[in-house]
Structure formats: structure tokens, C-alpha cells
XYZ file of C-alpha atoms in Angstrom:
236
model
C 154.835 89.508 159.980
C 156.189 85.917 160.053
C 157.737 86.354 163.500
C 154.319 86.805 165.104
C 152.324 84.354 163.015
C 150.900 81.272 164.697
C 152.774 78.073 163.833
C 150.985 74.731 164.292
C 151.255 71.058 163.419
C 149.985 69.674 160.106
C 146.901 68.173 161.786
C 146.029 71.463 163.507
C 146.519 73.296 160.193
C 144.142 70.838 158.513
C 141.408 71.523 161.046
C 141.812 75.277 160.704
C 141.776 74.940 156.934
C 138.541 72.925 157.008
C 136.898 75.559 159.182
C 137.847 78.242 156.659
C 136.709 76.008 153.788
C 133.205 75.907 155.245
C 133.130 79.704 155.236
C 134.541 79.815 151.695
C 131.787 77.493 150.485
C 129.159 79.642 152.194
C 130.610 82.699 150.477
C 130.570 80.911 147.112
C 126.873 80.131 147.496
C 126.124 83.745 148.491
C 128.159 84.978 145.510
C 126.178 82.763 143.156
C 122.955 84.194 144.572
C 124.236 87.760 144.198
C 125.293 87.050 140.610
C 121.763 85.868 139.847
C 120.266 88.987 141.432
C 122.577 91.058 139.238
C 121.318 89.269 136.118
C 117.726 89.714 137.309
C 117.991 93.516 137.515
C 115.532 95.391 135.275
C 116.942 96.889 132.082
C 116.804 100.363 130.549
C 116.475 100.737 126.788
C 119.195 102.895 125.219
C 117.457 105.201 122.750
C 120.216 107.769 122.339
C 122.505 107.402 119.346
C 126.172 107.240 120.303
C 128.989 107.312 117.755
C 132.546 106.295 118.580
C 135.866 106.610 116.769
C 138.148 103.597 116.504
C 140.380 101.518 114.270
C 137.405 100.846 111.983
C 136.448 104.523 111.796
C 133.110 105.774 113.094
C 130.927 103.145 114.761
C 127.626 103.243 116.598
C 127.043 101.548 119.924
C 125.147 98.836 118.056
C 128.116 98.153 115.795
C 130.433 97.762 118.774
C 128.625 94.522 119.659
C 130.482 93.011 116.682
C 127.730 90.508 115.868
C 127.168 89.356 119.436
C 124.239 90.066 121.765
C 126.188 91.054 124.905
C 128.671 93.886 125.310
C 130.972 94.717 128.222
C 132.554 98.158 128.206
C 135.479 99.002 130.434
C 135.418 102.746 131.119
C 139.149 103.443 130.832
C 140.352 106.685 132.441
C 142.037 108.624 129.639
C 141.039 112.279 129.365
C 141.281 114.280 126.133
C 144.249 116.347 127.378
C 146.147 113.440 128.972
C 149.359 112.106 127.442
C 148.762 108.508 128.613
C 146.087 106.292 130.078
C 145.581 105.896 133.821
C 148.138 103.513 135.410
C 145.450 101.781 137.490
C 143.174 101.272 134.480
C 146.238 99.961 132.646
C 146.623 97.450 135.497
C 143.060 96.288 134.861
C 143.623 96.163 131.098
C 146.615 93.869 131.583
C 144.194 91.546 133.351
C 141.475 91.495 130.669
C 143.413 91.846 127.412
C 143.947 88.129 126.807
C 140.617 86.806 128.118
C 138.413 88.484 125.515
C 138.823 85.641 123.033
C 137.210 83.362 125.633
C 134.368 85.827 126.286
C 133.696 85.874 122.552
C 132.876 82.161 122.705
C 130.051 82.950 125.149
C 128.360 85.592 122.956
C 130.174 88.446 124.715
C 132.143 91.305 123.186
C 134.388 93.321 125.487
C 135.937 96.673 124.603
C 137.298 99.787 126.298
C 135.985 103.328 125.866
C 137.755 106.575 126.747
C 137.219 110.238 126.033
C 140.739 110.767 124.685
C 140.940 111.238 120.899
C 141.507 107.972 119.062
C 145.019 108.853 117.879
C 146.134 109.069 121.523
C 144.365 105.812 122.356
C 145.969 103.999 119.415
C 149.460 105.200 120.332
C 149.081 104.186 123.977
C 147.588 100.790 123.122
C 150.555 100.115 120.823
C 152.965 101.124 123.588
C 151.275 98.720 126.022
C 151.111 95.850 123.522
C 147.362 95.318 123.899
C 145.045 94.124 121.139
C 141.557 94.636 122.608
C 139.213 97.006 120.770
C 139.423 100.476 122.310
C 137.367 103.385 120.973
C 137.022 107.086 121.645
C 133.807 108.704 122.855
C 135.297 112.180 122.467
C 132.528 113.484 120.188
C 129.621 111.997 122.164
C 127.921 112.259 125.545
C 128.508 108.586 126.289
C 130.986 108.998 129.151
C 128.892 111.712 130.765
C 125.646 109.758 130.410
C 127.213 106.711 132.053
C 128.740 108.800 134.842
C 132.461 108.258 134.295
C 133.302 111.750 132.968
C 132.409 115.018 134.629
C 132.044 118.644 133.591
C 134.173 121.455 134.972
C 131.061 122.805 136.686
C 130.457 119.490 138.477
C 134.087 119.341 139.547
C 134.022 122.935 140.821
C 130.869 122.265 142.858
C 132.294 118.925 144.046
C 128.999 117.354 143.015
C 129.914 114.839 140.332
C 127.524 111.870 140.221
C 129.744 108.814 140.510
C 129.118 105.358 141.943
C 125.469 106.291 142.459
C 126.084 109.299 144.708
C 127.024 112.976 144.250
C 130.607 113.419 145.394
C 133.928 115.159 144.850
C 135.739 112.904 142.386
C 138.739 115.197 142.204
C 139.359 114.268 138.556
C 137.416 114.569 135.312
C 137.525 110.837 134.503
C 136.779 107.775 136.612
C 136.781 104.023 136.135
C 133.893 101.617 135.726
C 132.315 98.784 133.771
C 128.979 98.854 131.947
C 127.063 95.976 130.376
C 124.624 96.060 127.452
C 122.346 93.592 125.678
C 121.048 93.745 122.103
C 117.917 91.794 121.229
C 117.253 90.131 117.836
C 115.498 93.216 116.435
C 118.384 95.511 117.372
C 117.087 97.206 120.510
C 119.888 97.911 123.000
C 119.474 97.757 126.765
C 121.723 98.924 129.588
C 121.708 96.055 132.083
C 124.401 96.876 134.645
C 127.142 99.301 135.642
C 129.634 99.165 138.480
C 132.324 101.574 139.615
C 135.180 102.045 142.108
C 135.538 98.907 144.294
C 132.786 97.326 142.206
C 135.375 96.457 139.554
C 137.721 94.986 142.161
C 136.746 91.377 141.483
C 137.539 91.831 137.777
C 141.253 92.205 138.525
C 142.745 88.713 138.518
C 146.056 89.906 139.963
C 144.275 91.120 143.097
C 142.487 87.779 143.414
C 145.843 86.021 143.466
C 147.358 88.540 145.897
C 144.437 87.870 148.247
C 145.754 84.279 148.561
C 149.270 85.059 149.745
C 150.316 85.828 153.346
C 150.917 89.551 152.804
C 147.722 89.977 150.795
C 147.606 93.192 148.798
C 149.911 94.843 151.325
C 148.466 98.282 150.560
C 147.710 99.457 154.088
C 149.068 102.706 155.462
C 148.831 104.600 152.198
C 146.283 107.261 151.300
C 146.173 105.948 147.738
C 146.056 102.161 147.976
C 147.441 101.545 144.498
C 150.520 103.653 145.218
C 152.666 100.762 143.988
C 150.960 100.233 140.618
C 152.886 101.269 137.509
C 152.285 100.793 133.824
C 153.879 97.447 133.064
C 156.729 99.082 131.108
C 157.555 101.415 134.014
C 158.400 98.978 136.828
C 162.035 99.259 137.856
C 162.476 102.696 136.352
């Protein structure tokens, strides 16, 4: 790569950098506008009762807010029969584990939800050294209702509804993020969900890789995250 890259003087580099800066600023303004449009989306009231299993025993969706009005749920791929969580979702979890304390200061609770039984979740979380709240939706329809888990019938027909379209997901669990709001009288609203590349910007590691000359360097592979391992598996 370096052999073919254009090499210029400092003054020429500065001009090229200023040209890119103008585009970066334009993108920042557009991103701010898109963020506002996201917040302006209409909401859907959640009337179904969901119960989850976690370190504090059985909890409702309302209780998962933990006294705050805003809740972010990371839909972590971890099926009931799996022995460990998804390596790619583990990559994302490494990126959000330590920021939750800061989100809490802005009236936001963030947790993870998977369909695996809680004993499997607890063992894997301990292995990974994470401390975020992670609960099981095994006994509820939550994952199915928010389109991150799929029935055997949907998989057989290759018509699982994921990322807002019917498609062949190939697996029973997929990744995503959903956002909820609870008003002062306890009504809960679903405000936003995003899936697949929609969670891309939430991975800080990727944002840093986008700055370096090689970028993500994932081209030429059918599965782009071919290189990702659980953080205790690199070098093995």
C-alpha cells in the first residue's frame, strides 16, 4: 500500500487536509440533523409484559430502567443452546462495557439481553470480565417481538424479518440495539431500533480503525469480521 501512496510536501498536505476538513464538517452537520430526525421519530407504547431473568432474579422491562427514564438494550447474540456468546457481539461489548457509568449520568441505563439462560450468560460474562447488566429473555417473546430471534419455521422458509425486511438470516439470533423511554406515570415507549450496519457507529474500535491508513482492512473476505476473536482468544 505505502509504495503506491502519493507523497507530497507539508504545504501540499495541509491544503489537501483542509479540503477534507470541509467535507468532514459538512458530514458532521448532516449527522447532527440525522440524529435529530432519529429523536423526532414517533413512538410506540409497549403494552406487553416482558419478564427477564438476571442477577437480581426476575425483573420486568420497567424494572430494567433502574430508576432512569431512558433504556438502551444491546441485543447480544447468544442462543439458548450456545456454549458462548457471539464473538462479534463480544467485540461490541468490549466497546460499551466501561462507558455505561457515563450514560447513567445522562439519565440512561444500558443493558444487554440474550435468549440464552441466565446461568450461561453469567458464566460467560465472568469469563469476559464485564460488569454491565445482562439479562435473559429465554422465557419471554421479547427477542422475537423485537426481531432479533427467529423461529425454526422462519429459518426454514428463509423469511425471517430482520433489519426491516424479510430475509434469510442463516442463524436463529442476530444483533441490534433498541431504545425505550419511560414517562413519569410508568408508560413505556419503544423509540428506536437499529440492526446490522446500523450498530456500526457504536463500535469505538472501528471508529479508530477508520482513521488509520489501512482502515478496517477487511476487504476480500466473505465475512468481514473474520479477524475478530473474543478478547481472551487472540494469539491462540
